[in-house]
Coordinates of C-alpha atoms in Angstrom, one line a residue:
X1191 CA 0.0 0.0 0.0
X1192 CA 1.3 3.6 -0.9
X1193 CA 1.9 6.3 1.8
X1194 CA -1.1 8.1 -0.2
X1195 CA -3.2 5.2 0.0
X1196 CA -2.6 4.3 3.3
X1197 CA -3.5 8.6 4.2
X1198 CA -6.3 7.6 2.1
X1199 CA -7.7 4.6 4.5
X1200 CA -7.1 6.7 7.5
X1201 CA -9.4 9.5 6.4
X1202 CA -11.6 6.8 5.6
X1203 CA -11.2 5.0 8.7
X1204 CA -11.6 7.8 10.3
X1205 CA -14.9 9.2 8.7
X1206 CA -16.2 6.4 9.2
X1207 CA -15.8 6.0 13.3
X1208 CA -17.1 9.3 13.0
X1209 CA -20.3 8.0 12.5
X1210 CA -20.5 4.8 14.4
X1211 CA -21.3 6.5 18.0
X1212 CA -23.3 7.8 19.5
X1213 CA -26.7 6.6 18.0
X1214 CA -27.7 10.5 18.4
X1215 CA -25.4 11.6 15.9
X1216 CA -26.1 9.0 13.3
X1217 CA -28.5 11.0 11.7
X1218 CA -26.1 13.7 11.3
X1219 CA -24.1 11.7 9.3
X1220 CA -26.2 11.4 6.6
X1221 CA -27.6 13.5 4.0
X1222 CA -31.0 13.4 5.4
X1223 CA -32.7 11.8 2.5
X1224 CA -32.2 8.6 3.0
X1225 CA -29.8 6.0 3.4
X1226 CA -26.2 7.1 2.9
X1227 CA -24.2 4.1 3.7
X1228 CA -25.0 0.3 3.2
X1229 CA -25.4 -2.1 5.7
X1230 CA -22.0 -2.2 8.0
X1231 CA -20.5 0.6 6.6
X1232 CA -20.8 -0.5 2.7
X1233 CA -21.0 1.9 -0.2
X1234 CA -24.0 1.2 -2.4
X1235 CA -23.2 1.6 -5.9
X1236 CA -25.8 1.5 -8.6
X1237 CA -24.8 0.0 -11.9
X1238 CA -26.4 -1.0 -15.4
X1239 CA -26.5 -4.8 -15.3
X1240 CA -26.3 -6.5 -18.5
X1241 CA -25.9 -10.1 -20.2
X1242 CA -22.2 -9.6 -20.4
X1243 CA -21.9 -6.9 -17.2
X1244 CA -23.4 -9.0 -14.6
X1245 CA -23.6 -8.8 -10.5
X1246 CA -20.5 -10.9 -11.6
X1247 CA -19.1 -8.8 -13.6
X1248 CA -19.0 -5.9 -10.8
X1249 CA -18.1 -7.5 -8.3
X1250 CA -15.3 -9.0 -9.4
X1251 CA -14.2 -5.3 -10.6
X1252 CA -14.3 -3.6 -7.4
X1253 CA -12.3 -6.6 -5.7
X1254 CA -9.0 -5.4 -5.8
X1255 CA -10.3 -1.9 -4.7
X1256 CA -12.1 -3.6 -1.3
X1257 CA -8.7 -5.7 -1.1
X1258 CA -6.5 -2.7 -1.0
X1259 CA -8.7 -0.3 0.9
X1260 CA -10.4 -2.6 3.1
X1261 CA -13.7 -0.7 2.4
X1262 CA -16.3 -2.8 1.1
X1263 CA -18.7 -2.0 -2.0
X1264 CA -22.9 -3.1 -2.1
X1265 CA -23.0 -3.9 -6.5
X1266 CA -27.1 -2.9 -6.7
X1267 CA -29.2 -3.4 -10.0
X1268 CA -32.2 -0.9 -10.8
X1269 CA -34.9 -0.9 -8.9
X1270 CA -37.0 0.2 -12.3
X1271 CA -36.4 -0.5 -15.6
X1272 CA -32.7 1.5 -16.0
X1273 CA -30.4 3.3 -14.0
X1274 CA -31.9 6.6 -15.3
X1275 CA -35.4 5.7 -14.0
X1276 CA -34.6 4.5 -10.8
X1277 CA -32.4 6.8 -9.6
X1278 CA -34.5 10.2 -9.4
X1279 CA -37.4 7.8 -7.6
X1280 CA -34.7 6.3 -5.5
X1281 CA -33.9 10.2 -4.6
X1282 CA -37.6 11.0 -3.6
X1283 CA -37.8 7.8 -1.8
X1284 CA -34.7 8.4 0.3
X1285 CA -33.7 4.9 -0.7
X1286 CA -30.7 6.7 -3.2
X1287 CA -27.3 4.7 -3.5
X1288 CA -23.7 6.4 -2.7
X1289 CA -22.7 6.0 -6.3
X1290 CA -24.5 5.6 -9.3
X1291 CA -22.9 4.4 -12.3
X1292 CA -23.8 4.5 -16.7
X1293 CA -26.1 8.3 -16.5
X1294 CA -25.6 11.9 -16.6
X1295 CA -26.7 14.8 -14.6
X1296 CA -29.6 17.2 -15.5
X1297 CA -31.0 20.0 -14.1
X1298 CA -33.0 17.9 -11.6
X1299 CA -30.4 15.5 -10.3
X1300 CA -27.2 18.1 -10.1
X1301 CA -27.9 19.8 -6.9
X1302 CA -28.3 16.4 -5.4
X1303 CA -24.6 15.0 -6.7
X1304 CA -20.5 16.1 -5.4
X1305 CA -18.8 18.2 -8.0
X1306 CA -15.9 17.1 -8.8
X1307 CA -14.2 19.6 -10.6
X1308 CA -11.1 20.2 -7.7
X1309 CA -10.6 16.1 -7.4
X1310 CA -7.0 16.3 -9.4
X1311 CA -7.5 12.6 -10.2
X1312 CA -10.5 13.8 -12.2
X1313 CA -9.2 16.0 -14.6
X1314 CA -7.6 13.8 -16.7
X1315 CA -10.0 11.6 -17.4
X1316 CA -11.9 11.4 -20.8
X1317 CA -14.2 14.2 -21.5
X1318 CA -14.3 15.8 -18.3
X1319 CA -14.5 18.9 -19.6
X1320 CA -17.1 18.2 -22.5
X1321 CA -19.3 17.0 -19.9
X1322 CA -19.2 19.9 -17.3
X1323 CA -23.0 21.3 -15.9
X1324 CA -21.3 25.8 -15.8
X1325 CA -18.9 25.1 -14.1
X1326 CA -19.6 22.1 -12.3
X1327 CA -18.2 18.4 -12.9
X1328 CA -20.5 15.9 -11.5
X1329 CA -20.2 12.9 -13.9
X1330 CA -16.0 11.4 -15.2
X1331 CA -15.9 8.2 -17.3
X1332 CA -13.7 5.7 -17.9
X1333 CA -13.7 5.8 -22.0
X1334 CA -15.9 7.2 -24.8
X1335 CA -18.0 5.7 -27.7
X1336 CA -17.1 7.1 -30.9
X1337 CA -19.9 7.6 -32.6
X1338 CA -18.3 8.9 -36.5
X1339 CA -17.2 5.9 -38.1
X1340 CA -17.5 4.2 -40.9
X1341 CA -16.3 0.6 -41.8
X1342 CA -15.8 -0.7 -45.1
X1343 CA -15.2 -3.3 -47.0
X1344 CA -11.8 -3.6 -48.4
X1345 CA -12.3 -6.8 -50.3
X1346 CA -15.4 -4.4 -52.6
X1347 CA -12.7 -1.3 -53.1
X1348 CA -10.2 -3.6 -54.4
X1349 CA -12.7 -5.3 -57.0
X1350 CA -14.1 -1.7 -57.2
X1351 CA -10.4 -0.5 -58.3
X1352 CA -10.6 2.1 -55.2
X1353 CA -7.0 2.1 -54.0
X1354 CA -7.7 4.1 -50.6
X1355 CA -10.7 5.0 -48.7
X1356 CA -12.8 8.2 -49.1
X1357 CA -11.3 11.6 -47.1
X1358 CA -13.7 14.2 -49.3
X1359 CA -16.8 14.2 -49.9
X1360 CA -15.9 14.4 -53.6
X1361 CA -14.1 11.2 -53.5
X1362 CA -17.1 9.3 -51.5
X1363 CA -19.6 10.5 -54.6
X1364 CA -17.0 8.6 -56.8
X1365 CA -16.7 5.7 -55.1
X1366 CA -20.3 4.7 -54.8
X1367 CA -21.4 4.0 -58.6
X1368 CA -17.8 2.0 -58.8
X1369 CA -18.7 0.1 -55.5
X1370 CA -22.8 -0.4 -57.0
X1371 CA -21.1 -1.5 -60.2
X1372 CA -18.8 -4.0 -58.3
X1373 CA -21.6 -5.5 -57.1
X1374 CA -22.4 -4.3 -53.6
X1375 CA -24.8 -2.2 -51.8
X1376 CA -22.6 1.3 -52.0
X1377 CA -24.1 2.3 -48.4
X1378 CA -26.2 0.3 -46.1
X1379 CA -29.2 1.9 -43.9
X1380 CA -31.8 0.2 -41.6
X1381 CA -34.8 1.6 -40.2
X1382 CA -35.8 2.3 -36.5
X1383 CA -33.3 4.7 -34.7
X1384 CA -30.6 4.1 -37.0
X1385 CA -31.5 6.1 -40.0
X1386 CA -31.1 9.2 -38.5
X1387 CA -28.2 8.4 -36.6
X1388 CA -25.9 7.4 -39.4
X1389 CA -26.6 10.6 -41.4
X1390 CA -25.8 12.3 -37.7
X1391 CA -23.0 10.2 -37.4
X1392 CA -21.4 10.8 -41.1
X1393 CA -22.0 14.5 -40.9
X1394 CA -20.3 15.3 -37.3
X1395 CA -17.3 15.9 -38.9
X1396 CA -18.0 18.2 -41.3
X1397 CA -20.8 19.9 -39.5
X1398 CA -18.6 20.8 -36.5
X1399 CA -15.9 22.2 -38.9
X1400 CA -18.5 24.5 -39.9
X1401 CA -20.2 24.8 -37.0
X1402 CA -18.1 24.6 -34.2
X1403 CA -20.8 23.8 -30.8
X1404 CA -23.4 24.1 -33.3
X1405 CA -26.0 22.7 -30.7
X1406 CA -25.1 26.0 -28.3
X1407 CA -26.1 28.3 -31.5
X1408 CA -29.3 27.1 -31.8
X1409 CA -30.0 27.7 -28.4
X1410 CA -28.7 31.2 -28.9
X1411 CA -31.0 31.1 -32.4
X1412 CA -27.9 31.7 -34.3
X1413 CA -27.8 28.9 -36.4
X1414 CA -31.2 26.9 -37.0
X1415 CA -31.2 22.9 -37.2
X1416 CA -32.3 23.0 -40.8
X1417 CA -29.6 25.4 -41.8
X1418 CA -26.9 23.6 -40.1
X1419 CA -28.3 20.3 -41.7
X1420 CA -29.5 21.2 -45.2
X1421 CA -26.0 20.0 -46.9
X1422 CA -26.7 16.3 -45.5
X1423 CA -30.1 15.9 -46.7
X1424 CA -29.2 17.5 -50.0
X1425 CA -26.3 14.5 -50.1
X1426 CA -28.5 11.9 -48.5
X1427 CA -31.1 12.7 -50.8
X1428 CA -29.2 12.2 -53.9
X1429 CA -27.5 9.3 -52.9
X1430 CA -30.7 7.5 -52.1
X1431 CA -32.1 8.9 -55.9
X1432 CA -29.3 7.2 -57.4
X1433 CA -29.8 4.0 -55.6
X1434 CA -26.9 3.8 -53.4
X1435 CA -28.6 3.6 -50.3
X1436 CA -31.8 0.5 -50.8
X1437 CA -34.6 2.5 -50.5
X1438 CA -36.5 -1.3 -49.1
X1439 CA -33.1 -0.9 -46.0
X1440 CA -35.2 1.8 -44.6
X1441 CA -37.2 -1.3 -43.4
X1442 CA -34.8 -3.4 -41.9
X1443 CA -33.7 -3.8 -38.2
X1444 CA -30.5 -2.4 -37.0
X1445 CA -29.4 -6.5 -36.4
X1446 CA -30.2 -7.3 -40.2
X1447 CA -28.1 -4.5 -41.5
X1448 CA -25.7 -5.4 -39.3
X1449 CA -25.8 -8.8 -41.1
X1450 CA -25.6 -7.3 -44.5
X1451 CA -22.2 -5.5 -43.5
X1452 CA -20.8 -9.2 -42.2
X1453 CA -22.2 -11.0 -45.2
X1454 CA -19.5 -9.1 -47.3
X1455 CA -23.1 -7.1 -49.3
X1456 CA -22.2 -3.7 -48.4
X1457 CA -19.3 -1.2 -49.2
X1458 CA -19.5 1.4 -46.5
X1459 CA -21.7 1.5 -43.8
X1460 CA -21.5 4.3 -41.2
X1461 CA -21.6 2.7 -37.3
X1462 CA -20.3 3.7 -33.3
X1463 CA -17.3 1.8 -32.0
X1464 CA -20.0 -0.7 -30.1
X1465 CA -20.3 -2.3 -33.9
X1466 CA -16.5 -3.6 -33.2
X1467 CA -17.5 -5.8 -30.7
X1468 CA -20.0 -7.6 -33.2
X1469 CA -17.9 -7.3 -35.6
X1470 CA -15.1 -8.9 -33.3
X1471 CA -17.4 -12.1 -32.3
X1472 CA -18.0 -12.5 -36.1
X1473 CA -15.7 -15.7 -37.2
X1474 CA -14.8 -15.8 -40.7
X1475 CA -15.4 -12.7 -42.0
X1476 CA -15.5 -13.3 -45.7
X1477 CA -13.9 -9.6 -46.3
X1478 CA -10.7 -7.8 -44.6
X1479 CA -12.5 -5.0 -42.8
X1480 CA -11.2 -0.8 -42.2
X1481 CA -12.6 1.6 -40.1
X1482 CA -12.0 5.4 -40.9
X1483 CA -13.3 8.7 -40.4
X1484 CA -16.0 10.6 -42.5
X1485 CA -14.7 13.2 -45.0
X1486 CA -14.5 16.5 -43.9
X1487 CA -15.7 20.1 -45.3
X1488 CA -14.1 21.2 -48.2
X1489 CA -10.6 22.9 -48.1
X1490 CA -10.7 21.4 -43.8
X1491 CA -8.0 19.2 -42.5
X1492 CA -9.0 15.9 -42.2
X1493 CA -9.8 14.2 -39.8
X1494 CA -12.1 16.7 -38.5
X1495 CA -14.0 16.7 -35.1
X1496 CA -14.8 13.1 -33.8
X1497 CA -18.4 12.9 -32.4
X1498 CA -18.2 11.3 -29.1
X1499 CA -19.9 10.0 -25.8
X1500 CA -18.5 9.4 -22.3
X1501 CA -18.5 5.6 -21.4
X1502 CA -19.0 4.2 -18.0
X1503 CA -19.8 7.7 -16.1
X1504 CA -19.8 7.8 -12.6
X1505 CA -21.3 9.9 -10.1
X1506 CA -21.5 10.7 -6.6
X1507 CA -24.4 11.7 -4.0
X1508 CA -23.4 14.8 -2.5
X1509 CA -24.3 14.6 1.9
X1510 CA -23.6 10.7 1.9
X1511 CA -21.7 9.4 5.0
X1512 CA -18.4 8.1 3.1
X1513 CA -17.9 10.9 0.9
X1514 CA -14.3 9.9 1.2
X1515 CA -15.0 6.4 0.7
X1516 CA -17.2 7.1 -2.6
X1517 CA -14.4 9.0 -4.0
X1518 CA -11.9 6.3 -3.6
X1519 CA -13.9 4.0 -5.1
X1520 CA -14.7 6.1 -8.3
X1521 CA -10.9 7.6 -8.6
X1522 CA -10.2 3.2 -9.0
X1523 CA -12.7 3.0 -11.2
X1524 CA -11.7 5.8 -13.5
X1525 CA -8.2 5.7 -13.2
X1526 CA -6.5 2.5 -12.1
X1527 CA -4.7 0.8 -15.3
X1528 CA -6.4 -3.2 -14.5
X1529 CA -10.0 -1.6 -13.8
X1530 CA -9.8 0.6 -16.7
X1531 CA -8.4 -2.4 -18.6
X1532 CA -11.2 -4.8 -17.8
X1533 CA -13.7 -1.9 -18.5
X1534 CA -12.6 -0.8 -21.9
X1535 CA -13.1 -4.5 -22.7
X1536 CA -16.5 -4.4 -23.2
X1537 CA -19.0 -2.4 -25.3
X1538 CA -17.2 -0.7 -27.5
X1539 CA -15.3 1.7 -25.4
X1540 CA -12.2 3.0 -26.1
X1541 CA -9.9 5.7 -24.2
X1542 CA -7.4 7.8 -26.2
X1543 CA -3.6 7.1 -25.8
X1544 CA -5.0 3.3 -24.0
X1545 CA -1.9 1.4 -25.2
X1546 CA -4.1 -1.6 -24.7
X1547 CA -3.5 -4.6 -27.2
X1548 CA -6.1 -5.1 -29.6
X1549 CA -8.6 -6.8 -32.2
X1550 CA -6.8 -5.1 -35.3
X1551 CA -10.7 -3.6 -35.8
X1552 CA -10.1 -2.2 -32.2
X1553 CA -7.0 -0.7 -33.3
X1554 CA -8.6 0.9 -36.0
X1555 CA -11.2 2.7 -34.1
X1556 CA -8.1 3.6 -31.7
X1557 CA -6.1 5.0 -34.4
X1558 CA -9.2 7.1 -35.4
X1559 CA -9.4 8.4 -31.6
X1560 CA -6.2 9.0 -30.8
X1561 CA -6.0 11.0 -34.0
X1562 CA -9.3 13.1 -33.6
X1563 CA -8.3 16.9 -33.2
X1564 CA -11.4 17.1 -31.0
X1565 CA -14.4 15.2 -29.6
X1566 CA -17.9 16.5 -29.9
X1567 CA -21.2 16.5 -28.7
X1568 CA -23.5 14.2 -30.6
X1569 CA -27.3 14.6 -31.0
X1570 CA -29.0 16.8 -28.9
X1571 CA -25.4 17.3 -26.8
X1572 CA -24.3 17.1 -23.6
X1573 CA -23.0 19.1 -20.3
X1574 CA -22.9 23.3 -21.8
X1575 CA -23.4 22.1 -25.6
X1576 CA -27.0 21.6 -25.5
X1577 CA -30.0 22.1 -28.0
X1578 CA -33.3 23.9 -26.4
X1579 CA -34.6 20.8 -27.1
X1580 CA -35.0 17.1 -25.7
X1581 CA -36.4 14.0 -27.9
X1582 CA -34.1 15.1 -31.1
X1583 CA -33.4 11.7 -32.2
X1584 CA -36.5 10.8 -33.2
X1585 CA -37.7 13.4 -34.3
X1586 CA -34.0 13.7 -36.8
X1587 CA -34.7 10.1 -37.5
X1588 CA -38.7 10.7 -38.5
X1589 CA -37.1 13.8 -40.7
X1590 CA -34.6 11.7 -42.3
X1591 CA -36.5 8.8 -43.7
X1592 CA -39.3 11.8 -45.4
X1593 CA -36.4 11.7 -47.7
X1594 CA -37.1 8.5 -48.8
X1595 CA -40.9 9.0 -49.3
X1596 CA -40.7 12.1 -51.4
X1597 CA -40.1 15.2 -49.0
X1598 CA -37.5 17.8 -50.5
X1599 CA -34.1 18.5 -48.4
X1600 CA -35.6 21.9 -48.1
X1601 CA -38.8 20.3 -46.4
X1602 CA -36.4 17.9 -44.3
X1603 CA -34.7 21.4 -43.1
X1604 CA -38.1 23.2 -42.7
X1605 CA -39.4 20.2 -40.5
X1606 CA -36.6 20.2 -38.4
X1607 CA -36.6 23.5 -38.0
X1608 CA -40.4 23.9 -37.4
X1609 CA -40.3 21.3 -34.8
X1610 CA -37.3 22.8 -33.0
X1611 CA -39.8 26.6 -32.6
X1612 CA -42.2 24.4 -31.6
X1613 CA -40.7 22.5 -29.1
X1614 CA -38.1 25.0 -27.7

């Protein structure tokens, strides 16, 4: 144990005798609204538990970190459906947990959660800035989604006589009737969410080059959605007049396009880093796959802006008995190289500069991180780069398929738009 760690276990130690006698003071020890420490002293973390991130999964990750500290951690599973739904009832209940682990503050949960902007361990960790309420930093993750990729087909360029992938718009409009005529589908779609989020997730480049925090002047009003968009549907448009997007792949599931893509049918097909880890299970892939960045604005450097998420946030309930405890705990989780390790192992998260070893598709999406010159809010954005809006997605994706039932990119850009006034 370090001299720092064992300072660290004293405090602790010592915060928590603090509240052990009398019985009077107990009370005083926590926040008031409920329970602030598990049963003997535990701290109660809430996590997102999943197929692959079980109760055994957690446990097993915050072993070494009970081990070192002594300090033991309660792994608890929603009371609701999710994370997000459980723990603003959990907060009115009084029933809230210490830690809370896979969602983001908003305006309602803030005042209830520890900044974290003067922990020194936090500042370092991925996108703690981007993700900062004014000046407050209540949420740090372990990794990011990238959300701006697009994977291709290496074995289609070849027979398509395309020597290197796409890093202009220009050049992707050239590739696609060669790739249609080498006998592929030029771009693959699906239906349901993902419609809308590929052309989101194409565009973030360029669209951030152009309009750097774009999200921020809209709420300002000035920049509109539909102006800020326009160019994409105008490109989306044609490409699906010219047959290089299936008009009938608006109707398929996420899952069956994914299919398409592993069947060796598709040329390009625009997808977040979580695609890797299908990709990675997939055994004899029939193609050599690459993974690069969209093209960029004209006359920008490329790559541009990467659109990005924080993966595996963690937060902490201010007025909880351990506070020191709780922030031992999370500094582990966000910063120790075997718990980062065993985190960026699943899901599709990646963390810049990771020096992990690697699928080589994993090293790909690595290579395009590392070399982002910046990562950017996605969608309707996140922490101070925010639309005036919330449900955009659907709404983008609703927007974005009109264009494949007759509506005009001008109409795409007026519907946007004349949602966003209505809405704001």
């Amino acid at each position: 144990m370090t001299m720092t760690s064992i300072s660290r276990a004293r405090r602790t130690y010592g915060a928590a005798m603090a509240c052990v006698v009398p019985l009077l003071l107990v009370a005083a020890c926590s926040s008031g609204t409920g329970s602030s420490v598990g049963e003997d002293g535990e701290i109660r973390m809430m996590v997102n538990l999943t197929d692959n991130l079980d109760q055994a999964y957690w446990e097993s990750l915050v072993k070494p970190f009970e081990d070192k500290t002594g300090l033991k951690v309660k792994i608890e599973g929603p009371t609701g459906k999710s994370v997000a739904e459980s723990f603003p009832q959990q907060l009115a209940a009084g029933t809230a947990p210490d830690v809370i682990q896979s969602i983001f503050p908003d305006d309602d949960t803030a005042p209830e959660l520890l900044d974290l902007g003067n922990e020194a361990w936090a500042k370092n960790t991925p996108m703690f800035d981007e993700y900062a309420l004014g000046d407050k930093h209540y949420a740090v993750g372990v990794g990011t989604q990238t959300q701006s990729l697009i994977y291709y087909n290496k074995s289609a360029f070849k027979k398509a006589g395309i020597s290197k992938p796409p890093t202009t718009w220009d050049e992707l409009a050239g590739y696609l009737p060669d790739l249609k005529k080498a006998g592929v589908t030029p771009m693959q779609t699906a239906g349901d969410y993902q419609t809308g989020l590929q052309l989101q997730q194409i565009y973030h480049p360029t669209l951030n080059q152009l309009h750097p925090k774009w999200q921020t002047a809209v709420s300002e009003e000035k920049l509109t959605v539909g102006e800020a968009y326009k160019p994409a549907f105008e490109m989306y448009s044609d490409w699906i007049d010219a047959g290089y997007i299936a008009k009938s792949d608006a109707g398929l599931n996420p899952s069956q396009a994914d299919g398409n893509f592993i069947a060796g049918k598709v040329g390009l097909y625009t997808n977040g880093s979580w695609f890797a880890a299908t990709l990675n299970k997939a055994t004899d892939l029939p193609f050599e796959v690459g993974v690069i960045s969209p093209p960029t604005a004209d006359g920008k450097a490329y790559p541009g802006p990467q659109g990005a998420t924080m993966a595996n946030p963690y937060m902490i309930r201010k007025g909880i008995g351990d506070e020191d405890g709780a922030k031992q705990l999370v500094e582990y989780l966000v910063t120790d190289a075997k718990a980062i390790e065993a985190q960026l192992g699943s899901d599709g998260v990646f963390r810049k500069d990771s020096g992990l070893k690697q699928t080589d598709i994993d090293a790909q999406i690595q290579s395009v991180l590392d070399a982002a010159p910046e990562l950017v809010a996605v969608g309707e954005g996140q922490g101070n780069v925010r639309l005036p809006v919330t449900g955009f997605n659907p709404k983008f994706t609703e927007v974005a398929q009109s264009l494949y039932t007759g509506a005009s990119p001008a109409d795409a850009a007026k519907a946007i738009d004349q949602w966003v006034e209505e809405n704001r």
